Short mmCIF file of C-alpha atoms and ligand atoms in Angstrom, two decimals:
data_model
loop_
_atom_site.label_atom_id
_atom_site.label_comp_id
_atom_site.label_asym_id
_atom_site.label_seq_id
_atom_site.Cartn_x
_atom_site.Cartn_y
_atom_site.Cartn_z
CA UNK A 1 0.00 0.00 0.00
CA UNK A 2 1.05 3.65 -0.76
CA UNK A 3 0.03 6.63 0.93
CA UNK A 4 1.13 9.01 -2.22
CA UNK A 5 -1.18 9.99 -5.06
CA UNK A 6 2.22 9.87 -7.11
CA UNK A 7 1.66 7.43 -9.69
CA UNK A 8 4.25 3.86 -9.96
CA UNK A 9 3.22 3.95 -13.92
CA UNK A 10 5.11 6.20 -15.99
CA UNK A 11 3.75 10.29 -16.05
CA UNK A 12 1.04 10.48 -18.75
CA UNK A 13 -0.77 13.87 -19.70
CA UNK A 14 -4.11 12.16 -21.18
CA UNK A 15 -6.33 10.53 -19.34
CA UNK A 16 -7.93 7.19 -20.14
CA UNK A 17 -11.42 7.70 -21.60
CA UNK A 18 -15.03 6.87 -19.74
CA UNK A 19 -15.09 4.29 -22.94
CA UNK A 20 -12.88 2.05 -21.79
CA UNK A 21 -14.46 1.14 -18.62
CA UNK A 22 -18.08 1.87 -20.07
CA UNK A 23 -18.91 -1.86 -20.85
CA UNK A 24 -16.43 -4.02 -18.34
CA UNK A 25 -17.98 -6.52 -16.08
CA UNK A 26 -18.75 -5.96 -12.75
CA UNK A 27 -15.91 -8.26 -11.68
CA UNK A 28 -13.33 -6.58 -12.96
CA UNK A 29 -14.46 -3.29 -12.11
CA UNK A 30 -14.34 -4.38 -8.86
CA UNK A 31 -11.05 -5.56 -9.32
CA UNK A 32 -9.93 -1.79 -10.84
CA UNK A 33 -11.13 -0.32 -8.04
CA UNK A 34 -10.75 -2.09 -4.78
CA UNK A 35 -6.79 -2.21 -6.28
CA UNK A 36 -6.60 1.56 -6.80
CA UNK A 37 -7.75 1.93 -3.01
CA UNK A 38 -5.42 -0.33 -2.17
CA UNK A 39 -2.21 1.29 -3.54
CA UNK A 40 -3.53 4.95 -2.70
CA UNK A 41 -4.25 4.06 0.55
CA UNK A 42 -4.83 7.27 3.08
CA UNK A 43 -3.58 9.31 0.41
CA UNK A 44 -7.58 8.98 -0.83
CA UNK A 45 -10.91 9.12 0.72
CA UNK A 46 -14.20 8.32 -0.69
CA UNK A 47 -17.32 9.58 0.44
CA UNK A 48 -20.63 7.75 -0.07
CA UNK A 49 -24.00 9.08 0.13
CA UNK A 50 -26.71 6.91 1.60
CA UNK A 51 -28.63 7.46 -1.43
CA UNK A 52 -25.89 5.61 -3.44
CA UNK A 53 -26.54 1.84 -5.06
CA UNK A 54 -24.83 -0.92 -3.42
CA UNK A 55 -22.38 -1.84 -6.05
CA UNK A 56 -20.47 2.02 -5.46
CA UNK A 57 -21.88 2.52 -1.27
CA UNK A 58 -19.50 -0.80 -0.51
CA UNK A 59 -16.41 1.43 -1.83
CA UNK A 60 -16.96 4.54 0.39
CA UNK A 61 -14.55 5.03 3.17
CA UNK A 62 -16.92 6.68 5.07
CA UNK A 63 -20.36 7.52 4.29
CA UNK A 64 -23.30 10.07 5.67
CA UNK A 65 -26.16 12.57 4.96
CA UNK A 66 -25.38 15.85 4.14
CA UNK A 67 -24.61 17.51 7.42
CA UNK A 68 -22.16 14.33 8.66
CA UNK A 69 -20.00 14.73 5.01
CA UNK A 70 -19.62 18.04 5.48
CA UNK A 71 -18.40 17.66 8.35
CA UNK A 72 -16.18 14.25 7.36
CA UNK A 73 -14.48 16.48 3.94
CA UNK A 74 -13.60 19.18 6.34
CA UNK A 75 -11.66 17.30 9.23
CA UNK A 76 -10.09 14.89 7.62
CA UNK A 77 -6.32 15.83 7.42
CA UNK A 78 -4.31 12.89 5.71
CA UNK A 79 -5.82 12.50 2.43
CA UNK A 80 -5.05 14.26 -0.55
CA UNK A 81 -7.96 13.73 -2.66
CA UNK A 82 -11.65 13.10 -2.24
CA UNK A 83 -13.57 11.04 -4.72
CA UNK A 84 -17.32 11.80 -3.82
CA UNK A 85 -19.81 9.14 -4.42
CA UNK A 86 -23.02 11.76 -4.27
CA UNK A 87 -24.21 14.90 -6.19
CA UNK A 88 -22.44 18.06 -7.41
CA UNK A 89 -23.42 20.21 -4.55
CA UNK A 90 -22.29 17.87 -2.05
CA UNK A 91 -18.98 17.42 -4.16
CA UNK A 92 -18.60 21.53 -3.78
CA UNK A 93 -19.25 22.11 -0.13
CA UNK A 94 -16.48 19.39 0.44
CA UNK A 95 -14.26 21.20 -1.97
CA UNK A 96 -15.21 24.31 0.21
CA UNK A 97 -14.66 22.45 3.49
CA UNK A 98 -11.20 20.68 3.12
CA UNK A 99 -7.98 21.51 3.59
CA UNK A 100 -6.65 24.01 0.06
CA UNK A 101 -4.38 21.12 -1.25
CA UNK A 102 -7.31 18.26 -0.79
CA UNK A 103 -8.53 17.92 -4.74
CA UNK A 104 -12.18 16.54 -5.21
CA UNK A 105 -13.50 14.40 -8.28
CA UNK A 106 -17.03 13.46 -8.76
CA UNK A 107 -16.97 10.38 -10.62
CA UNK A 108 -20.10 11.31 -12.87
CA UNK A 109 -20.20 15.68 -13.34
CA UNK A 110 -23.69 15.00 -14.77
CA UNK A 111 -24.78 14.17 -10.92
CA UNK A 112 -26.82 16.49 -10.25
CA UNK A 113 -29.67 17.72 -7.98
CA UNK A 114 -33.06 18.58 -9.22
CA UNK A 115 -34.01 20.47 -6.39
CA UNK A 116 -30.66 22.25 -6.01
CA UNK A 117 -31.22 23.59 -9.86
CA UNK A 118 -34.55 25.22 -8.71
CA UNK A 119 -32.77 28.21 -7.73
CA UNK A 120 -30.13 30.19 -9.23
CA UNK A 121 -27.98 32.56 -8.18
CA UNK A 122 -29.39 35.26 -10.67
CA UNK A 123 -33.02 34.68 -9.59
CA UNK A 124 -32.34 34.76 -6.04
CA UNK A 125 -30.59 38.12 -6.56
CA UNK A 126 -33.52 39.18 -8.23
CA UNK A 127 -35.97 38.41 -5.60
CA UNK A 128 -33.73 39.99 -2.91
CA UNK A 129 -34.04 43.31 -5.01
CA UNK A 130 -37.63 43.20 -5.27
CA UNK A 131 -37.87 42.12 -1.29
CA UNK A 132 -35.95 45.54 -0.85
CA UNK A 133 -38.14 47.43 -2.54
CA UNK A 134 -40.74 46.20 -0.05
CA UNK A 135 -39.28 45.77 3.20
CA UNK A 136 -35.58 46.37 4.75
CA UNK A 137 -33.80 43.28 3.45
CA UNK A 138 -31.21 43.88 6.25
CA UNK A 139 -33.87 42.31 8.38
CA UNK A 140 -34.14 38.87 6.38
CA UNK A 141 -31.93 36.08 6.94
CA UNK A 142 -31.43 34.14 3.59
CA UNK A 143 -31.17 30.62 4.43
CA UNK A 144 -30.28 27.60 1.86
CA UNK A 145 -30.93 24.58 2.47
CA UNK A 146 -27.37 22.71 1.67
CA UNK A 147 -28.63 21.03 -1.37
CA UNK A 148 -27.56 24.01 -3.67
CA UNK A 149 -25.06 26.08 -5.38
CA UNK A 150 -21.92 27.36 -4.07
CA UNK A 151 -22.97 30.48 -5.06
CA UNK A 152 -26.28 30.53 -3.21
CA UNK A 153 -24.39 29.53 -0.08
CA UNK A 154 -22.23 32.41 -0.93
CA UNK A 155 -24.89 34.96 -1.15
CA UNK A 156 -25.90 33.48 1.93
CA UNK A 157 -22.50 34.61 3.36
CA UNK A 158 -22.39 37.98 2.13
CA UNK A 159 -25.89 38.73 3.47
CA UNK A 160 -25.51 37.49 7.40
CA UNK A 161 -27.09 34.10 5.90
CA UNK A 162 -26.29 30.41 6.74
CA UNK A 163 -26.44 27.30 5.11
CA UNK A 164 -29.12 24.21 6.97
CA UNK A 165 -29.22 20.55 5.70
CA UNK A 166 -32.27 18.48 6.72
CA UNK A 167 -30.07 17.29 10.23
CA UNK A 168 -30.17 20.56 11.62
CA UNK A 169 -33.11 22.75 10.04
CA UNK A 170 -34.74 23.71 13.05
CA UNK A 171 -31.18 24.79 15.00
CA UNK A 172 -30.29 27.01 11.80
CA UNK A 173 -33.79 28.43 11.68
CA UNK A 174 -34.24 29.29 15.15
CA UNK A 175 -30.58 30.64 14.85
CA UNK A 176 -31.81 32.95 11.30
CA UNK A 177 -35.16 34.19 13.53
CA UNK A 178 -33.20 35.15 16.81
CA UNK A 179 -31.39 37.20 14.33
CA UNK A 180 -33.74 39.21 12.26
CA UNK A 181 -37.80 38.96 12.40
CA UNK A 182 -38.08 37.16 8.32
CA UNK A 183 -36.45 34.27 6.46
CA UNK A 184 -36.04 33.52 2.98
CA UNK A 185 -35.54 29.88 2.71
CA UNK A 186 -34.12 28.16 -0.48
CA UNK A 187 -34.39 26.00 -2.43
CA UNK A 188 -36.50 23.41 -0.57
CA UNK A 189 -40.19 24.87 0.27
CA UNK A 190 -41.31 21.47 1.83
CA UNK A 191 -38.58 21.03 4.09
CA UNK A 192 -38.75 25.01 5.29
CA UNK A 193 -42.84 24.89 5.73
CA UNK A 194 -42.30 21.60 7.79
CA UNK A 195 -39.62 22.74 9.84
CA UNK A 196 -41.16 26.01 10.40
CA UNK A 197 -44.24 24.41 11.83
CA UNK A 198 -42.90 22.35 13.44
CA UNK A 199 -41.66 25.46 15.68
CA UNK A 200 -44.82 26.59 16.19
CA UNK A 201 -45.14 29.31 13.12
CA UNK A 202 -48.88 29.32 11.76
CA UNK A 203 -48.96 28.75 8.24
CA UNK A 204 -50.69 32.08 7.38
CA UNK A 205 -47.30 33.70 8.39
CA UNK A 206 -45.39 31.41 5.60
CA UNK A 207 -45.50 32.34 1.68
CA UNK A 208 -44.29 30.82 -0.95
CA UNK A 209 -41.71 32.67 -3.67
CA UNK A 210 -42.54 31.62 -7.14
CA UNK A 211 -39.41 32.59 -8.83
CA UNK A 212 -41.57 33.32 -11.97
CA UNK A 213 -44.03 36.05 -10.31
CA UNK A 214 -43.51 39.31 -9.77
CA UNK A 215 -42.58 39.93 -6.73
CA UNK A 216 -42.52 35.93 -6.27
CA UNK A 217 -46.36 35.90 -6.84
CA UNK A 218 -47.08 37.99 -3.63
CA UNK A 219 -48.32 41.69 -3.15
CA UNK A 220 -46.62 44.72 -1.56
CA UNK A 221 -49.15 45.06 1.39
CA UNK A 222 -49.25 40.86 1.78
CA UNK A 223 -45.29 40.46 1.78
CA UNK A 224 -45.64 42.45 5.35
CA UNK A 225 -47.38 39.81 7.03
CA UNK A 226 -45.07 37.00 6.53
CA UNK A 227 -42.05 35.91 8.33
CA UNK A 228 -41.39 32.77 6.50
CA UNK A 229 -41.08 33.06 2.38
CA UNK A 230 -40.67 29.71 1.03
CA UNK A 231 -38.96 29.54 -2.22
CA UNK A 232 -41.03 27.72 -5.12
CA UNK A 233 -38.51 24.57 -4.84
CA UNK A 234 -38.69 20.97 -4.17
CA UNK A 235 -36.92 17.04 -4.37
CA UNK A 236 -38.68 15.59 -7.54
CA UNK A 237 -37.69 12.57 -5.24
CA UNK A 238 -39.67 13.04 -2.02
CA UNK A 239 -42.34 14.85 -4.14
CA UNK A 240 -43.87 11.43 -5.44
CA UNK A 241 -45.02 10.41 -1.74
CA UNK A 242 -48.44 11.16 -0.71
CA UNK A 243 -50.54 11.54 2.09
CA UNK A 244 -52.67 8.51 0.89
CA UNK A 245 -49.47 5.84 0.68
CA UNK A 246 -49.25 5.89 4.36
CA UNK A 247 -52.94 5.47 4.70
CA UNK A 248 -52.82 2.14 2.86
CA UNK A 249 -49.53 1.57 4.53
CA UNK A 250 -52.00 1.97 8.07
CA UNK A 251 -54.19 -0.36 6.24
CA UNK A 252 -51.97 -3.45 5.49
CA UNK A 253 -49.49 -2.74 9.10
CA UNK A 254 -51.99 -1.61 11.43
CA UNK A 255 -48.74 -1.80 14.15
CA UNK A 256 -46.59 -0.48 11.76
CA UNK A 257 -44.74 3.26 11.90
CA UNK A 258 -43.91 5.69 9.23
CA UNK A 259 -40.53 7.19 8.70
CA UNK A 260 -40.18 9.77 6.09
CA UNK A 261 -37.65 12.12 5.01
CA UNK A 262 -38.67 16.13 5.61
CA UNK A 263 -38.50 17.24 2.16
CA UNK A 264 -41.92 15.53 1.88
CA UNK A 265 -44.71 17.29 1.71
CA UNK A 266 -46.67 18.69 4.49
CA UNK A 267 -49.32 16.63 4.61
CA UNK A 268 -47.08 13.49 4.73
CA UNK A 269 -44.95 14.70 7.04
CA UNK A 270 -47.45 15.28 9.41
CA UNK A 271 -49.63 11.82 8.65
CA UNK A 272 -45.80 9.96 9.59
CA UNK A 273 -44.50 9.20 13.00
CA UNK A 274 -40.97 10.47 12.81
CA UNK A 275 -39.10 12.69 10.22
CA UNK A 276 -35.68 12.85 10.10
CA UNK A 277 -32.07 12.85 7.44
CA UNK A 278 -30.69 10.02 5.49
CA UNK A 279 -28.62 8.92 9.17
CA UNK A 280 -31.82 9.39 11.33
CA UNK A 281 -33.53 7.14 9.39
CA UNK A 282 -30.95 4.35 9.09
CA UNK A 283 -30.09 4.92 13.11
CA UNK A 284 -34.08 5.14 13.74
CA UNK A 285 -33.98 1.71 11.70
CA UNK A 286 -31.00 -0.19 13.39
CA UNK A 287 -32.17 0.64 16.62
CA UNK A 288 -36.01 -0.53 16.24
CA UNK A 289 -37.18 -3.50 17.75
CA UNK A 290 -37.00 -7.06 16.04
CA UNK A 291 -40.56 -8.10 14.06
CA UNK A 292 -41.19 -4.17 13.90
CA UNK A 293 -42.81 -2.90 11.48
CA UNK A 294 -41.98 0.42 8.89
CA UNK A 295 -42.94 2.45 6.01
CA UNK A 296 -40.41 4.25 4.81
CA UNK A 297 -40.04 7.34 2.53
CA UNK A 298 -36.58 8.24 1.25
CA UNK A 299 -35.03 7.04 -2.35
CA UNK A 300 -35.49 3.69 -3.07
CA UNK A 301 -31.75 2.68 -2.42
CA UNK A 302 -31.48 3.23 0.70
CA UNK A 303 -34.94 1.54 1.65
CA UNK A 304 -33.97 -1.48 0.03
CA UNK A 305 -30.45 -1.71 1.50
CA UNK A 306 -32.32 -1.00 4.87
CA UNK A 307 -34.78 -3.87 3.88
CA UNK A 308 -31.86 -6.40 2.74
CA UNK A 309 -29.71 -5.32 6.35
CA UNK A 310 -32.70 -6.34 8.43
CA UNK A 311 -34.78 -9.46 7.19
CA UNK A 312 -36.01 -9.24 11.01
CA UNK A 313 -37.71 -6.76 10.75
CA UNK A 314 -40.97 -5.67 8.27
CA UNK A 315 -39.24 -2.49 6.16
CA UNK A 316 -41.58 -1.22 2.76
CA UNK A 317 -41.07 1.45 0.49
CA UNK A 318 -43.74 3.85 1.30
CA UNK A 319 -44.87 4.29 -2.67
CA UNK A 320 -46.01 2.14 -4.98
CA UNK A 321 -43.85 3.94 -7.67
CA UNK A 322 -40.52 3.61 -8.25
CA UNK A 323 -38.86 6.93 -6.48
CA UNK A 324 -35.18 6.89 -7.24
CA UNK A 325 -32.52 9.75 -7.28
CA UNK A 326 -31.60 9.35 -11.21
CA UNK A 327 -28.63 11.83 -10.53
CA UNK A 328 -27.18 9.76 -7.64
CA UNK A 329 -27.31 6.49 -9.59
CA UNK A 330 -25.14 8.03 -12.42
CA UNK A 331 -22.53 7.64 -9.99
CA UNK A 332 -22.03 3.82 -10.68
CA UNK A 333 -18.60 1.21 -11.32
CA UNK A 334 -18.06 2.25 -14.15
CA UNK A 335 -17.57 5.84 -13.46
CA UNK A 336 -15.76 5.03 -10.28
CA UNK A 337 -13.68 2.96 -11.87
CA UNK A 338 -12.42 5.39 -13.73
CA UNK A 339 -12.32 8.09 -11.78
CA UNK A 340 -9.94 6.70 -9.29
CA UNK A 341 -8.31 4.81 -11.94
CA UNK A 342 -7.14 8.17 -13.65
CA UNK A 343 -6.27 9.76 -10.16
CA UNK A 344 -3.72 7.24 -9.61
CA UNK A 345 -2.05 7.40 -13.70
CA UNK A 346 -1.78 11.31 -12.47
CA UNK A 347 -4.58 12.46 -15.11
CA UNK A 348 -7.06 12.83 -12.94
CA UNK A 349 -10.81 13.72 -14.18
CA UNK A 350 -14.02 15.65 -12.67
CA UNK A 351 -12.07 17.97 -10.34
CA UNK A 352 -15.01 20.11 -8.88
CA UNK A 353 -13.21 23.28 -7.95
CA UNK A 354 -15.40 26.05 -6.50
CA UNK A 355 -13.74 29.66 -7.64
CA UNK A 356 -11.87 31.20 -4.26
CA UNK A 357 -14.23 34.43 -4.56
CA UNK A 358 -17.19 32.40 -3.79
CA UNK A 359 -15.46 29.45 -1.92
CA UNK A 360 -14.48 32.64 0.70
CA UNK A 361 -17.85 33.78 1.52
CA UNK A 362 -19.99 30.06 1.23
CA UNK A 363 -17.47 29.01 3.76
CA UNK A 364 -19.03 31.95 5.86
CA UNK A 365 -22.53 30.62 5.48
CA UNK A 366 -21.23 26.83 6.24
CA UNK A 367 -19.06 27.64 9.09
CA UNK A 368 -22.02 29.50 10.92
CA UNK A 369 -23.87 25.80 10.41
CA UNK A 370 -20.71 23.64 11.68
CA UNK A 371 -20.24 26.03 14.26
CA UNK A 372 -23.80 25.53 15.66
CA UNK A 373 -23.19 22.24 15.85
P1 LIG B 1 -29.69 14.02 3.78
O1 LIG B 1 -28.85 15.17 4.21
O2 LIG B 1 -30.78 13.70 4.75
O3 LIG B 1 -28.85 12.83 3.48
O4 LIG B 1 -30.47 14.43 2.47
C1 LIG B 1 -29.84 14.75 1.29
C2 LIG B 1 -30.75 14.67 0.16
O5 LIG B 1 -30.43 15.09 -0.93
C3 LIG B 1 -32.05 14.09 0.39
O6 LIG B 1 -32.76 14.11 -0.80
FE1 LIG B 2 -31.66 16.19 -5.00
FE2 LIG B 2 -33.92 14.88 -4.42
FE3 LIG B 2 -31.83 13.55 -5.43
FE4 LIG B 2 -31.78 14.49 -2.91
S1 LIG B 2 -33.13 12.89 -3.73
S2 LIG B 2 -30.13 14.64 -4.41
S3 LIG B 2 -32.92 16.43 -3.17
S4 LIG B 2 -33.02 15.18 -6.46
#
């Protein structure tokens, strides 16, 4: 085993293309990359998210939600490259978060997030100039949810903002409303409305922000009355449950409880029994009794690993359609495979390198978060 990223093979300036690992079998992709871990050694950390298929999640050094690889890129001080098995935000806040000389590759750059491309930079800018015209924007927090841009969590930065992942909503928006009196919460309008209530704010003090209204589709005199403006945003994922899934879940598991994930809608989220991130749901799921009984509503990956990890216990996929993160399942052997298999010739591919100017102030907005624990 080596602990350099300094390649044995000769120095080559062009890496190998995605072609050549495209149509190997699964065998010797595994062989390709449980060898390239091997010789890199501590020199190289990969990340897994829980949403991740089997075949890639068994290759993660470490895995997490959100909140816990956050805070896994930015302590770890041995490696010198991250290969992150999840989406492109996730793949920027950890090039945000470690150490200058720590390079990070995303296997697949086409990994997106839906829900993270609901909001731009440009619009957001644009409602915060019609909110000004309106009320004193120095007395709004702007709050994104982590699943976004860089540059969102930037603007979060430069405007006494703070980044929240769906761990520690509630800490980061009691934190915002201590603050100032209003939040503007993006991209996520489920998981803001749920957390909000969940603190006790009536509903009639929440809007939403459609990006494509004037004004976000709200009047002069009505924009006073709300403290909560909820941008127009939401997991294409989490969107497919509904209220009547657990009902017939109730139906067949009378016993049974429901575990969701709180960028559900509202109306799920209050019909479940406990709400919680990727990791409260797996620890909520380890922990239960044997012979219990769950509905679960999260991607499809991780309910069926949870399903296959426990045969003792009763674990169902809360829809009856098929609700799977397409972006996180483009990160697969293949892509892997190659990934770390051109870090260690010394060409590597899929650096995601956030510019300093807005790496500076999104570390703002996530180091408020980490710092609140
Ligand atoms: P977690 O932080 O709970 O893992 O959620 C991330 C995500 O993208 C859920 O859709
Ligand atoms: Fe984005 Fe939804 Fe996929 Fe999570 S599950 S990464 S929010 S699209």
């Amino acid at each position: 085993m080596i602990d350099t990223l300094n390649p044995r093979t000769p120095p080559s300036t062009t890496a190998t293309p995605f072609s050549d690992y495209r149509d190997l079998d699964a065998r010797t992709l595994e062989e390709i990359i449980t060898s390239v871990k091997d010789r890199l050694g501590r020199s190289l950390l990969v990340l897994g998210h829980h949403y991740q298929q089997d075949e890639v999640i068994r290759h993660a050094d470490l895995t997490g939600d959100s909140l816990k690889l956050s805070q896994l890129a930015g302590r770890n001080r041995v490696c010198q490259a991250i290969v992150f098995c999840g989406v492109h935000f996730m793949a920027e806040t950890a090039d945000i978060l470690s150490a200058p000389e720590v390079s990070v590759h995303l296997p697949d750059r086409a990994a997106g997030c839906s829900m993270a491309d609901m909001a731009d930079v440009e619009s957001v800018e644009t409602a915060w100039a019609e909110l000004a015209q309106h009320l004193d924007v120095d007395q709004i927090t702007p709050v994104t949810y982590i699943n976004s841009s860089a540059a969102l969590k930037s603007f979060c930065g430069r405007h006494g903002g703070i980044v929240c992942t769906s761990s520690n909503a509630r800490k980061i928006l009691d934190w915002a409303l201590g603050r100032r009196p209003r939040v503007l919460f993006f991209p996520d309008q489920h998981l803001g409305r749920n957390t909000a209530k969940a603190m006790g704010i009536a509903l009639d003090r929440m809007a939403v922000w459609d990006p494509r209204e004037p004004l976000g589709g709200n009047t002069g005199a009505s924009i006073q009355d709300h403290q909560i403006l909820l941008w127009k945003g939401h997991c294409s994922v989490h969107q497919m449950f509904k209220p009547g899934h657990i009902d017939q879940f109730r139906r067949l598991e009378p016993s049974g409880k429901v575990l969701v994930h709180p960028e559900c809608m509202m109306e799920v989220v209050d019909a479940a029994d406990l709400v919680g991130s990727t990791e409260f749901i797996i620890n909520t799921i380890d922990q239960a009794e044997p012979c219990s009984s769950w509905g679960v509503g999260t991607e499809l990956h991780l309910v069926n690993r949870l399903a296959k990890r426990h045969p003792d216990k009763s674990i169902r996929f809360l829809s009856p359609m098929v609700c799977m993160c397409s972006t996180m399942y483009r990160i697969d052997p293949p892509h892997l495979a190659w990934c770390l298999a051109n870090l260690e010739r010394g060409t590597p591919i899929n650096r995601i390198q956030v510019d300093a100017e807005t790496a500076r102030w999104a570390r703002v907005a996530l180091d408020r978060m980490l710092e609140l624990g």
